[in-house]
Coordinates of C-alpha atoms in Angstrom, one line a residue:
Chain P
M1 CA 215.9 86.6 140.6
E2 CA 213.8 87.6 143.6
G3 CA 210.4 88.8 142.6
F4 CA 210.6 87.3 139.2
S5 CA 209.2 83.9 138.2
F6 CA 209.9 84.1 134.5
S7 CA 213.0 84.6 132.4
T8 CA 214.0 84.0 128.8
D9 CA 217.5 84.0 127.2
V10 CA 218.8 86.0 124.3
T11 CA 222.2 85.9 122.7
V12 CA 223.6 89.1 121.3
R13 CA 223.6 89.0 117.5
F14 CA 226.5 90.6 115.6
A15 CA 223.9 92.8 113.8
E16 CA 222.9 94.1 117.2
T17 CA 226.4 95.5 118.0
D18 CA 227.6 98.9 117.0
A19 CA 230.8 100.7 116.3
Q20 CA 231.4 101.1 120.0
G21 CA 231.9 97.3 120.0
I22 CA 228.9 96.8 122.2
A23 CA 225.3 95.9 121.8
H24 CA 223.4 99.0 120.6
H25 CA 221.0 100.4 123.2
A26 CA 218.0 100.0 121.0
A27 CA 218.6 96.3 120.8
F28 CA 217.6 96.0 124.4
V29 CA 214.2 97.4 123.6
V30 CA 213.7 94.6 121.1
W31 CA 214.8 92.0 123.7
L32 CA 212.2 93.3 126.1
E33 CA 209.6 92.5 123.5
V34 CA 211.1 89.1 122.8
A35 CA 210.7 88.5 126.6
R36 CA 207.1 89.7 126.7
V37 CA 206.3 87.3 123.8
A38 CA 207.9 84.4 125.6
Y39 CA 206.2 85.4 128.8
L40 CA 202.8 85.4 127.1
E41 CA 203.6 82.1 125.4
K42 CA 204.1 80.5 128.7
N43 CA 201.4 82.2 130.7
A44 CA 198.6 83.2 128.3
G45 CA 198.7 81.1 125.2
G46 CA 201.0 83.5 123.2
Y47 CA 200.7 87.0 121.8
Q48 CA 199.3 85.7 118.6
A49 CA 196.4 84.2 120.7
I50 CA 195.7 87.7 121.9
R51 CA 195.8 89.1 118.4
D52 CA 193.6 86.3 117.2
R53 CA 190.9 87.3 119.7
G54 CA 190.8 90.8 118.1
L55 CA 193.2 92.7 120.4
E56 CA 196.5 94.4 120.0
A57 CA 198.7 95.5 122.8
L58 CA 200.3 98.9 122.0
T59 CA 203.4 100.0 123.7
T60 CA 202.8 103.3 125.4
E61 CA 206.1 103.7 127.3
V62 CA 209.6 102.2 127.4
Q63 CA 212.3 102.9 129.9
V64 CA 215.7 101.2 130.1
C65 CA 218.7 101.8 132.5
Y66 CA 222.0 100.5 131.2
H67 CA 224.4 99.4 133.9
Q68 CA 226.9 97.4 132.0
A69 CA 227.7 97.0 128.3
A70 CA 226.7 93.8 126.6
Y71 CA 228.9 92.3 123.9
F72 CA 228.6 90.1 120.8
D73 CA 227.6 86.6 121.6
D74 CA 226.8 87.3 125.2
R75 CA 224.1 85.2 126.6
L76 CA 221.7 87.4 128.5
T77 CA 218.8 86.5 130.7
V78 CA 215.7 88.7 130.6
W79 CA 213.7 88.5 133.8
T80 CA 210.2 89.6 133.2
R81 CA 207.1 90.2 135.3
C82 CA 203.7 91.7 134.5
T83 CA 202.4 94.2 137.0
D84 CA 199.5 96.6 137.4
V85 CA 196.8 95.3 135.1
R86 CA 194.2 98.1 135.3
G87 CA 191.4 98.7 132.8
A88 CA 193.0 98.8 129.3
R89 CA 196.5 99.1 130.7
F90 CA 199.2 96.9 131.9
R91 CA 202.9 97.1 132.7
Y92 CA 206.0 94.9 132.6
E93 CA 209.2 95.2 134.6
Y94 CA 212.5 93.7 133.5
R95 CA 216.0 92.9 134.8
I96 CA 218.6 91.8 132.2
T97 CA 221.5 89.8 133.7
R98 CA 224.6 88.1 132.4
D99 CA 226.0 85.3 134.7
G100 CA 223.9 86.7 137.5
E101 CA 225.2 90.3 137.1
L102 CA 222.8 93.1 136.4
V103 CA 223.3 94.5 132.9
A104 CA 220.2 96.6 132.5
E105 CA 216.7 97.1 133.9
G106 CA 213.6 98.7 132.8
Y107 CA 209.9 98.7 132.3
T108 CA 207.3 99.0 129.6
A109 CA 203.7 100.2 129.7
H110 CA 201.0 98.9 127.3
A111 CA 197.4 99.5 126.4
T112 CA 195.1 97.0 124.8
V113 CA 193.1 98.2 121.9
D114 CA 190.6 96.6 119.5
R115 CA 192.4 95.3 116.6
E116 CA 190.0 96.9 114.0
T117 CA 189.2 100.2 115.6
Y118 CA 192.4 100.7 117.7
K119 CA 190.1 102.0 120.5
P120 CA 191.2 101.2 124.0
T121 CA 189.7 98.0 125.2
R122 CA 189.7 96.6 128.8
V123 CA 192.2 93.8 129.3
P124 CA 189.9 90.8 128.9
A125 CA 189.2 88.8 132.1
W126 CA 190.8 85.6 130.7
L127 CA 194.1 87.5 130.1
A128 CA 194.0 89.4 133.4
K129 CA 193.5 86.1 135.2
A130 CA 196.3 84.4 133.3
L131 CA 198.7 87.2 134.2
A132 CA 197.6 87.3 137.8
T133 CA 198.0 83.5 138.1
A134 CA 201.5 83.8 136.5
E135 CA 202.6 86.5 139.0
S136 CA 201.1 84.7 142.0
R137 CA 203.7 82.0 141.4
A138 CA 206.5 84.6 141.7
S139 CA 205.9 85.5 145.4
Chain T
M1 CA 208.6 124.2 119.8
E2 CA 208.9 126.2 123.0
G3 CA 212.2 125.5 124.8
F4 CA 213.8 123.8 121.9
S5 CA 216.1 125.5 119.4
F6 CA 217.0 122.4 117.3
S7 CA 215.0 119.8 115.3
T8 CA 215.8 117.3 112.6
D9 CA 213.4 115.4 110.4
V10 CA 213.1 111.6 109.9
T11 CA 210.8 109.8 107.5
V12 CA 209.4 106.5 108.7
R13 CA 211.0 103.7 106.7
F14 CA 209.0 100.7 105.7
A15 CA 211.5 98.5 107.5
E16 CA 210.7 100.4 110.7
T17 CA 207.0 99.4 110.6
D18 CA 205.6 96.3 112.2
A19 CA 202.7 93.9 111.8
Q20 CA 200.5 96.4 113.8
G21 CA 200.9 98.6 110.7
I22 CA 202.7 101.3 112.7
A23 CA 206.3 102.3 113.3
H24 CA 207.8 99.9 115.8
H25 CA 208.5 101.4 119.2
A26 CA 212.2 100.6 119.1
A27 CA 212.6 102.7 115.9
F28 CA 211.9 105.8 118.0
V29 CA 215.0 105.0 120.1
V30 CA 217.1 105.0 116.9
W31 CA 215.5 108.3 115.7
L32 CA 216.5 109.9 119.0
E33 CA 220.1 108.9 118.2
V34 CA 219.8 110.3 114.7
A35 CA 218.7 113.5 116.3
R36 CA 221.6 113.6 118.7
V37 CA 224.0 113.1 115.9
A38 CA 222.4 115.9 113.9
Y39 CA 222.4 118.1 117.0
L40 CA 226.1 117.5 117.6
E41 CA 226.8 118.1 113.9
K42 CA 225.3 121.5 114.1
N43 CA 226.5 122.5 117.6
A44 CA 229.8 120.7 118.3
G45 CA 231.4 119.6 115.1
G46 CA 229.8 116.2 114.9
Y47 CA 229.8 113.0 117.0
Q48 CA 232.7 111.7 115.0
A49 CA 234.7 114.8 116.1
I50 CA 234.1 113.7 119.7
R51 CA 235.2 110.1 118.9
D52 CA 238.3 111.5 117.1
R53 CA 239.3 113.3 120.3
G54 CA 239.4 109.9 122.1
L55 CA 235.9 110.0 123.7
E56 CA 232.8 107.8 123.4
A57 CA 229.4 108.8 124.7
L58 CA 227.6 105.8 126.2
T59 CA 223.9 105.8 126.6
T60 CA 223.0 105.0 130.2
E61 CA 219.2 105.5 130.1
V62 CA 216.4 105.8 127.5
Q63 CA 212.8 106.7 128.1
V64 CA 210.1 107.2 125.5
C65 CA 206.4 107.9 126.0
Y66 CA 204.3 107.1 122.9
H67 CA 201.2 109.4 122.5
Q68 CA 200.3 108.6 118.9
A69 CA 201.2 105.9 116.4
A70 CA 203.5 106.9 113.6
Y71 CA 203.0 105.3 110.1
F72 CA 205.0 104.4 107.1
D73 CA 206.3 107.4 105.2
D74 CA 205.3 109.9 108.0
R75 CA 207.6 112.8 108.2
L76 CA 208.4 113.3 111.9
T77 CA 210.2 116.2 113.5
V78 CA 212.5 115.3 116.4
W79 CA 213.0 118.3 118.7
T80 CA 216.1 117.9 120.7
R81 CA 217.8 119.8 123.5
C82 CA 220.8 119.0 125.7
T83 CA 220.4 119.5 129.4
D84 CA 222.3 118.9 132.6
V85 CA 225.9 118.6 131.6
R86 CA 227.6 117.6 134.9
G87 CA 231.0 115.9 135.2
A88 CA 231.0 112.9 132.9
R89 CA 227.2 113.0 132.4
F90 CA 224.8 114.8 130.2
R91 CA 221.2 114.4 129.1
Y92 CA 218.9 115.1 126.2
E93 CA 215.2 115.7 126.0
Y94 CA 213.1 115.1 122.9
R95 CA 209.7 115.9 121.5
I96 CA 208.6 114.1 118.3
T97 CA 205.9 115.8 116.3
R98 CA 204.0 115.3 113.1
D99 CA 202.4 118.4 111.6
G100 CA 202.8 120.1 114.9
E101 CA 201.0 117.3 116.9
L102 CA 202.9 115.5 119.6
V103 CA 203.6 111.9 118.7
A104 CA 206.1 110.9 121.4
E105 CA 208.5 112.5 124.0
G106 CA 211.4 111.2 125.9
Y107 CA 214.9 111.6 127.3
T108 CA 218.2 109.9 127.2
A109 CA 221.1 110.0 129.6
H110 CA 224.7 109.6 128.6
A111 CA 228.2 109.3 130.1
T112 CA 231.4 110.2 128.4
V113 CA 234.2 107.6 128.6
D114 CA 237.7 107.4 127.4
R115 CA 237.6 105.6 124.1
E116 CA 240.5 103.2 125.0
T117 CA 239.8 102.5 128.6
Y118 CA 236.0 103.0 128.8
K119 CA 236.6 104.8 132.1
P120 CA 234.3 107.8 132.8
T121 CA 235.8 111.0 131.6
R122 CA 234.6 114.5 132.4
V123 CA 232.8 116.1 129.4
P124 CA 235.6 118.3 128.0
A125 CA 235.3 122.0 128.4
W126 CA 235.1 122.6 124.6
L127 CA 232.1 120.3 124.4
A128 CA 230.4 121.6 127.5
K129 CA 230.8 125.1 126.1
A130 CA 229.5 124.2 122.7
L131 CA 226.4 122.6 124.3
A132 CA 225.8 125.5 126.6
T133 CA 226.1 127.9 123.7
A134 CA 223.6 125.9 121.7
E135 CA 221.1 125.9 124.5
S136 CA 221.5 129.5 125.3
R137 CA 220.0 130.2 121.9
A138 CA 216.9 128.3 122.8
S139 CA 215.7 130.5 125.6
Chain F
M1 CA 225.8 107.8 87.0
E2 CA 225.4 106.5 83.5
G3 CA 222.2 104.6 82.9
F4 CA 220.6 106.0 86.1
S5 CA 218.3 109.0 86.2
F6 CA 217.4 108.8 89.9
S7 CA 219.3 108.8 93.2
T8 CA 218.6 109.4 96.8
D9 CA 221.0 110.0 99.7
V10 CA 221.2 108.2 103.0
T11 CA 223.5 109.0 105.9
V12 CA 224.8 106.0 107.9
R13 CA 223.2 105.9 111.3
F14 CA 225.2 104.9 114.4
A15 CA 222.6 102.1 115.0
E16 CA 223.5 100.7 111.5
T17 CA 227.2 100.2 112.4
D18 CA 228.5 97.0 113.9
A19 CA 231.4 95.9 116.0
Q20 CA 233.6 95.8 112.9
G21 CA 233.3 99.6 113.0
I22 CA 231.5 99.6 109.7
A23 CA 227.9 99.7 108.4
H24 CA 226.3 96.3 108.9
H25 CA 225.7 94.6 105.6
A26 CA 221.9 94.2 106.3
A27 CA 221.6 98.0 106.6
F28 CA 222.3 98.2 102.8
V29 CA 219.2 96.1 102.2
V30 CA 217.1 98.6 104.1
W31 CA 218.7 101.5 102.2
L32 CA 217.7 99.9 98.9
E33 CA 214.1 99.9 100.2
V34 CA 214.4 103.6 101.2
A35 CA 215.6 104.3 97.6
R36 CA 212.7 102.4 96.1
V37 CA 210.3 104.4 98.2
A38 CA 211.9 107.7 97.1
Y39 CA 211.9 106.5 93.5
L40 CA 208.2 105.7 93.6
E41 CA 207.5 109.0 95.4
K42 CA 209.1 110.9 92.5
N43 CA 207.8 108.7 89.7
A44 CA 204.6 107.1 90.6
G45 CA 202.9 109.0 93.4
G46 CA 204.5 107.1 96.3
Y47 CA 204.4 103.5 97.6
Q48 CA 201.5 104.3 99.8
A49 CA 199.5 105.3 96.6
I50 CA 200.2 101.8 95.3
R51 CA 199.0 100.3 98.6
D52 CA 196.0 102.6 98.7
R53 CA 195.0 101.1 95.3
G54 CA 194.9 97.6 96.8
L55 CA 198.3 96.4 95.9
E56 CA 201.4 95.3 97.8
A57 CA 204.8 94.8 96.2
L58 CA 206.5 91.8 97.7
T59 CA 210.3 91.4 97.6
T60 CA 211.1 88.1 96.0
E61 CA 214.9 88.4 95.7
V62 CA 217.7 90.6 97.0
Q63 CA 221.3 90.6 96.0
V64 CA 224.0 93.0 97.1
C65 CA 227.8 93.1 96.3
Y66 CA 229.9 95.0 98.8
H67 CA 232.9 96.7 97.3
Q68 CA 233.9 99.1 100.1
A69 CA 233.0 99.4 103.7
A70 CA 230.7 102.3 104.7
Y71 CA 231.3 104.1 107.9
F72 CA 229.2 106.0 110.5
D73 CA 228.0 109.3 109.2
D74 CA 229.0 108.6 105.6
R75 CA 226.7 110.2 103.1
L76 CA 225.9 107.6 100.5
T77 CA 224.1 108.0 97.2
V78 CA 221.8 105.2 96.1
W79 CA 221.3 105.2 92.3
T80 CA 218.2 103.4 91.4
R81 CA 216.4 102.2 88.3
C82 CA 213.4 100.1 87.6
T83 CA 213.9 97.5 84.9
D84 CA 212.0 94.5 83.4
V85 CA 208.3 95.2 84.3
R86 CA 206.6 92.0 83.2
G87 CA 203.2 90.7 84.2
A88 CA 203.2 90.7 88.0
R89 CA 206.9 91.2 88.3
F90 CA 209.4 94.0 88.2
R91 CA 213.0 94.5 89.2
Y92 CA 215.3 97.3 90.4
E93 CA 219.0 97.8 90.0
Y94 CA 221.2 99.9 92.3
R95 CA 224.6 101.4 92.7
I96 CA 225.6 102.9 96.0
T97 CA 228.4 105.5 95.8
R98 CA 230.3 107.7 98.2
D99 CA 231.9 110.8 96.7
G100 CA 231.5 109.2 93.3
E101 CA 233.3 105.9 94.3
L102 CA 231.3 102.7 94.1
V103 CA 230.6 101.2 97.5
A104 CA 228.1 98.5 96.6
E105 CA 225.7 97.4 93.9
G106 CA 222.8 95.1 93.7
Y107 CA 219.3 94.3 92.5
T108 CA 216.0 93.4 94.0
A109 CA 213.1 91.6 92.4
H110 CA 209.4 92.1 93.3
A111 CA 206.0 90.8 92.6
T112 CA 202.7 92.7 92.9
V113 CA 200.0 91.0 94.8
D114 CA 196.4 91.9 95.7
R115 CA 196.5 93.5 99.2
E116 CA 193.7 91.3 100.5
T117 CA 194.3 87.9 98.9
Y118 CA 198.0 88.2 98.4
K119 CA 197.5 86.6 94.9
P120 CA 199.8 87.8 92.1
T121 CA 198.3 90.7 90.3
R122 CA 199.6 92.2 87.0
V123 CA 201.5 95.5 87.5
P124 CA 198.7 97.9 86.7
A125 CA 199.0 99.9 83.5
W126 CA 199.2 103.3 85.2
L127 CA 202.2 102.0 87.3
A128 CA 203.9 100.3 84.4
K129 CA 203.6 103.5 82.4
A130 CA 204.9 105.7 85.2
L131 CA 207.9 103.4 85.5
A132 CA 208.5 103.3 81.8
T133 CA 208.3 107.1 81.6
A134 CA 210.7 107.5 84.5
E135 CA 213.3 105.2 82.8
S136 CA 212.9 106.7 79.4
R137 CA 214.4 109.9 80.9
A138 CA 217.5 107.9 81.9
S139 CA 218.8 107.0 78.4
Chain Z
M1 CA 218.0 68.6 104.4
E2 CA 220.1 66.8 101.8
G3 CA 223.5 68.2 101.5
F4 CA 223.3 70.1 104.8
S5 CA 224.7 68.8 108.0
F6 CA 224.0 71.9 110.2
S7 CA 220.9 73.9 111.0
T8 CA 219.9 76.4 113.7
D9 CA 216.4 77.7 114.5
V10 CA 215.2 81.3 114.7
T11 CA 211.8 82.5 115.8
V12 CA 210.4 85.6 114.0
R13 CA 210.4 88.5 116.4
F14 CA 207.6 91.1 116.3
A15 CA 210.1 93.8 115.7
E16 CA 211.2 91.9 112.5
T17 CA 207.7 92.1 111.0
D18 CA 206.5 95.0 108.8
A19 CA 203.3 96.7 107.8
Q20 CA 202.7 93.9 105.2
G21 CA 202.2 91.7 108.3
I22 CA 205.2 89.5 107.3
A23 CA 208.8 89.3 108.3
H24 CA 210.7 92.1 106.6
H25 CA 213.1 90.8 103.9
A26 CA 216.1 92.4 105.6
A27 CA 215.5 90.3 108.7
F28 CA 216.4 87.2 106.7
V29 CA 219.9 88.6 106.1
V30 CA 220.4 88.9 109.8
W31 CA 219.2 85.4 110.3
L32 CA 221.8 84.1 107.9
E33 CA 224.4 85.8 110.1
V34 CA 222.9 84.2 113.2
A35 CA 223.2 80.9 111.4
R36 CA 226.9 81.5 110.5
V37 CA 227.7 82.4 114.1
A38 CA 226.0 79.2 115.3
Y39 CA 227.8 77.2 112.6
L40 CA 231.2 78.5 113.6
E41 CA 230.3 78.0 117.3
K42 CA 229.8 74.3 116.6
N43 CA 232.5 73.8 114.0
A44 CA 235.3 76.2 114.6
G45 CA 235.3 77.4 118.2
G46 CA 233.0 80.4 117.5
Y47 CA 233.3 83.6 115.5
Q48 CA 234.8 85.4 118.5
A49 CA 237.6 82.9 118.5
I50 CA 238.4 84.0 114.9
R51 CA 238.3 87.6 115.9
D52 CA 240.5 86.8 118.9
R53 CA 243.1 85.4 116.5
G54 CA 243.3 88.8 114.8
L55 CA 240.9 88.2 111.9
E56 CA 237.6 89.6 110.7
A57 CA 235.4 88.0 108.2
L58 CA 233.8 90.7 105.9
T59 CA 230.7 90.0 104.0
T60 CA 231.3 90.7 100.3
E61 CA 228.0 89.5 98.8
V62 CA 224.5 88.5 100.0
Q63 CA 221.8 86.9 97.9
V64 CA 218.4 85.8 99.1
C65 CA 215.4 84.3 97.2
Y66 CA 212.1 84.5 99.0
H67 CA 209.7 81.7 98.2
Q68 CA 207.1 82.1 101.0
A69 CA 206.3 84.8 103.5
A70 CA 207.3 84.2 107.1
Y71 CA 205.1 85.5 109.9
F72 CA 205.4 86.7 113.5
D73 CA 206.4 83.9 115.9
D74 CA 207.1 81.4 113.1
R75 CA 209.9 79.0 114.0
L76 CA 212.3 78.8 111.1
T77 CA 215.1 76.4 110.5
V78 CA 218.2 77.9 108.8
W79 CA 220.2 75.1 107.1
T80 CA 223.8 76.3 106.5
R81 CA 226.8 74.9 104.8
C82 CA 230.2 76.4 104.1
T83 CA 231.5 76.0 100.6
D84 CA 234.5 77.0 98.4
V85 CA 237.2 78.1 100.9
R86 CA 239.8 79.6 98.6
G87 CA 242.6 81.9 99.6
A88 CA 241.1 84.7 101.6
R89 CA 237.6 83.9 100.5
F90 CA 234.8 81.5 101.5
R91 CA 231.1 81.1 100.9
Y92 CA 228.0 79.9 102.7
E93 CA 224.8 78.5 101.3
Y94 CA 221.5 78.5 103.1
R95 CA 218.0 77.0 103.0
I96 CA 215.4 78.4 105.3
T97 CA 212.5 76.1 106.0
R98 CA 209.3 76.1 108.2
D99 CA 207.8 72.7 109.0
G100 CA 209.9 71.2 106.2
E101 CA 208.7 73.6 103.6
L102 CA 211.2 75.9 101.8
V103 CA 210.7 79.6 102.8
A104 CA 213.8 81.1 101.4
E105 CA 217.3 80.2 100.1
G106 CA 220.4 82.2 99.5
Y107 CA 224.2 82.5 99.8
T108 CA 226.8 84.8 101.3
A109 CA 230.4 85.4 100.3
H110 CA 233.1 86.5 102.7
A111 CA 236.7 87.6 102.8
T112 CA 239.0 87.2 105.8
V113 CA 241.0 90.3 106.6
D114 CA 243.6 91.2 109.2
R115 CA 241.7 92.8 112.1
E116 CA 244.1 95.7 112.3
T117 CA 245.0 96.5 108.7
Y118 CA 241.8 95.2 107.1
K119 CA 244.0 93.7 104.4
P120 CA 242.9 90.4 102.9
T121 CA 244.4 87.5 104.7
R122 CA 244.4 83.8 103.7
V123 CA 241.8 81.8 105.6
P124 CA 244.1 80.2 108.2
A125 CA 244.8 76.5 108.0
W126 CA 243.1 75.6 111.3
L127 CA 239.9 77.3 110.1
A128 CA 240.0 75.8 106.6
K129 CA 240.5 72.4 108.2
A130 CA 237.6 72.9 110.7
L131 CA 235.3 73.9 107.9
A132 CA 236.3 71.1 105.6
T133 CA 235.9 68.6 108.5
A134 CA 232.4 70.0 109.2
E135 CA 231.3 69.7 105.6
S136 CA 232.8 66.2 105.2
R137 CA 230.2 65.1 107.7
A138 CA 227.4 66.4 105.4
S139 CA 228.0 64.0 102.5

């Protein structure tokens, strides 16, 4: 997808469906997190590496627009990019597609905090650089 | 809360916490749904009544801003109001508080569809009226 | 229910249903935990009190038999009793009913561990006594 | 693993962890389902194929023994075999391992029902045969 250099796939679990016969809308929020973890795995040594360095990334905002229903066993592609790293804050944008068709899109906003004190902590240089490097490949 | 005439309480389940020691951000999306169901129970005969009349309400957008972490066993109040019923679309706004302090806020957008065909269907008059009556009590 | 002195109610959330139109079987496992938390709240000062004293209770086994399907918005009663407190281990038994009819039954087994070291730690006397007192009321 | 011819991998999601810092015990129940779906995908044309032929497989019992904690981002292998196909009933057994070490084990029991009437329906010959063929490869 144009503007995105990274994607990961998820398959809709039966437990993620609801009585409307479709994937429940809250499941998408979990898939965005799965995509962030995969993104960090590829581009910054993994989320656990960040935690191991004494940081947590809190989620401060989530937004998802649902364009199509997703169904049990659908294989979805979650396109993911990190944008706007500023101070202790950063942001991801997503497009979820199925066979190239847009199913949903959204963004999440995050703040890095010290893992002990939960006080806001500037995104460390090594992480900001890793994210910038990853995104420079997308253009 | 000013501008809201309805609220329902949820208690954070242990299963809803994550390894950050706080309620996972996707759990809030489920709580908004719990609040909508309670809202419809009080104001429109329940969500099942809507389904029984051949309609489903799809969720077309979700947005949540997280201001404070919520913890295991916290009792949260989900303030809920329905706004902007137009054609086949309607919208809810939420404030989640703990002991009067704002924990999160957000909105969801929905579309009513025929339960068989999943084609958009105007919000029926009886439901639009029930929602309008509910909200007229809030002002 | 005979042999049970404690119960708590849960209402089936829409997010807990699946594409079979019924409550997903994993949701029952979460409800058993909700019931344990409510049980400890009433009988032993709450699960957080146990955690605050430096203990965690790990779940070492779960078993559930499903007799009837549960549906969206069903109000279920989870009957709960604590049995067999021995050393670092204890066990709960459950019956889940709807309007007096048995929907599911099961048990869970647990081990208390030190919250820092995660080494098995004898169920403390105060907790064993609180549980025994609670159950003596059931007979 | 001896006696098992099929396995599938799952990676622990952050949303599946809890405030104990480990994967929540209910997440394992979902992983067993993920494994069943993968098993049927490989051996019987997929679970959706079964649904498309007018059947549902209900879960009538779940049991899990937890031997080790699982952690965020752990890659787990779910060994799965189908046993005891009899009439309208069948059963799966599981071993969950991490780097060859046993993390959990369990079983689930199921009943096939007609998708419209939800009445018990004999496991169809094509499915029984597919399952038997799959398991004959394990010995």
